[in-house]
Short mmCIF file of C-alpha atoms in Angstrom, two decimals:
data_model
loop_
_atom_site.label_atom_id
_atom_site.label_comp_id
_atom_site.label_asym_id
_atom_site.label_seq_id
_atom_site.Cartn_x
_atom_site.Cartn_y
_atom_site.Cartn_z
CA LYS A 151 -14.77 -10.55 4.44
CA CYS A 152 -15.16 -8.25 0.77
CA MET A 153 -13.39 -4.78 0.98
CA LYS A 154 -12.51 -2.03 -1.44
CA LEU A 155 -9.12 -2.45 -3.61
CA SER A 156 -7.98 0.83 -1.59
CA GLU A 157 -8.39 -0.90 1.32
CA ALA A 158 -6.63 -3.99 -0.02
CA VAL A 159 -3.73 -1.70 -1.02
CA LYS A 160 -3.87 -0.12 2.40
CA LEU A 161 -3.49 -3.92 3.98
CA ARG A 162 -0.51 -4.47 1.74
CA ILE A 163 1.03 -1.99 2.71
CA ASP A 164 1.03 -2.05 6.46
CA GLU A 165 1.86 -6.11 5.77
CA LEU A 166 5.02 -4.82 3.99
CA LYS A 167 5.88 -2.35 6.12
CA GLU A 168 5.62 -4.24 9.02
CA GLU A 169 7.77 -7.36 7.14
CA HIS A 170 10.64 -4.58 5.79
CA LYS A 171 10.48 -2.81 9.50
CA ILE A 172 9.66 0.59 8.28
CA THR A 173 7.42 3.29 9.49
CA GLU A 174 4.84 5.16 7.21
CA TYR A 175 7.63 8.30 7.98
CA LYS A 176 10.04 6.26 6.62
CA LEU A 177 8.67 4.85 3.78
CA SER A 178 6.91 8.10 2.54
CA ASP A 179 10.28 10.19 2.60
CA LEU A 180 12.26 6.71 0.51
CA VAL A 181 9.56 7.48 -1.96
CA GLY A 182 9.70 10.86 -1.47
CA ALA A 183 5.85 11.19 -1.30
CA PRO A 184 4.20 13.23 1.33
CA ARG A 185 3.20 12.28 4.39
CA SER A 186 -0.39 12.39 3.70
CA THR A 187 -0.54 10.46 0.98
CA TYR A 188 0.38 7.32 3.34
CA HIS A 189 -1.54 8.94 6.42
CA TYR A 190 -4.79 9.21 4.14
CA PHE A 191 -4.27 5.62 2.55
CA ALA A 192 -3.71 4.47 6.69
CA THR A 193 -6.76 6.27 8.04
CA GLY A 194 -9.01 5.03 5.00
CA HIS A 195 -9.83 8.35 3.50
CA TYR A 196 -8.01 7.74 0.76
CA ASP A 197 -10.34 5.78 -1.72
CA LYS A 198 -8.07 5.91 -4.79
CA VAL A 199 -5.38 3.35 -6.01
CA VAL A 200 -2.33 6.03 -7.55
CA LEU A 201 -0.56 3.42 -9.53
CA ASN A 202 2.61 5.59 -9.02
CA LEU A 203 2.76 5.12 -5.75
CA ILE A 204 2.59 1.68 -5.73
CA LYS A 205 5.40 1.46 -8.18
CA ASP A 206 7.59 4.02 -5.70
CA THR A 207 6.53 1.98 -2.85
CA CYS A 208 8.21 -1.53 -4.53
CA ASP A 209 11.17 0.01 -5.74
CA VAL A 210 11.72 1.53 -2.32
CA LEU A 211 10.93 -2.44 -0.74
CA ASP A 212 13.03 -3.79 -3.66
CA ILE A 213 9.93 -6.13 -4.31
CA SER A 214 8.30 -6.39 -7.81
CA LEU A 215 4.47 -5.10 -8.81
CA VAL A 216 3.87 -8.76 -8.81
CA GLU A 217 5.15 -9.26 -5.44
CA PHE A 218 2.90 -6.54 -4.23
CA PHE A 219 0.20 -8.23 -5.32
CA ASN A 220 0.63 -11.56 -5.19
CA SER A 221 -1.45 -11.83 -2.27
CA PRO A 222 -4.74 -13.07 -1.22
CA LEU A 223 -5.93 -9.44 0.17
CA PHE A 224 -6.17 -8.91 -4.13
CA ALA A 225 -8.24 -11.87 -4.68
CA LYS A 226 -11.35 -11.32 -6.62
CA GLU A 227 -13.59 -12.97 -4.04
CA ASN A 228 -12.24 -10.36 -1.36
CA LEU A 229 -13.02 -7.36 -3.19
CA THR A 230 -15.59 -5.30 -3.92
CA ASP A 231 -16.26 -1.93 -6.48
#
């Protein structure tokens, strides 16, 4: 299924939250981002990907950007404009 990049980022953050057993609330707290930012991703109301948010999320989860994007979600054939 093709999806927008923002949807792939949302799904990846969901995967990582589950993997790291961390809630959206706790993640936003640790990153220092407004809870509404993650909520907008979770509900699909945020169409732009903010790289700083992804980087900060990776830092909190102690993973690299390479690890974040190393997912089939980001395969070219799965993304649309």
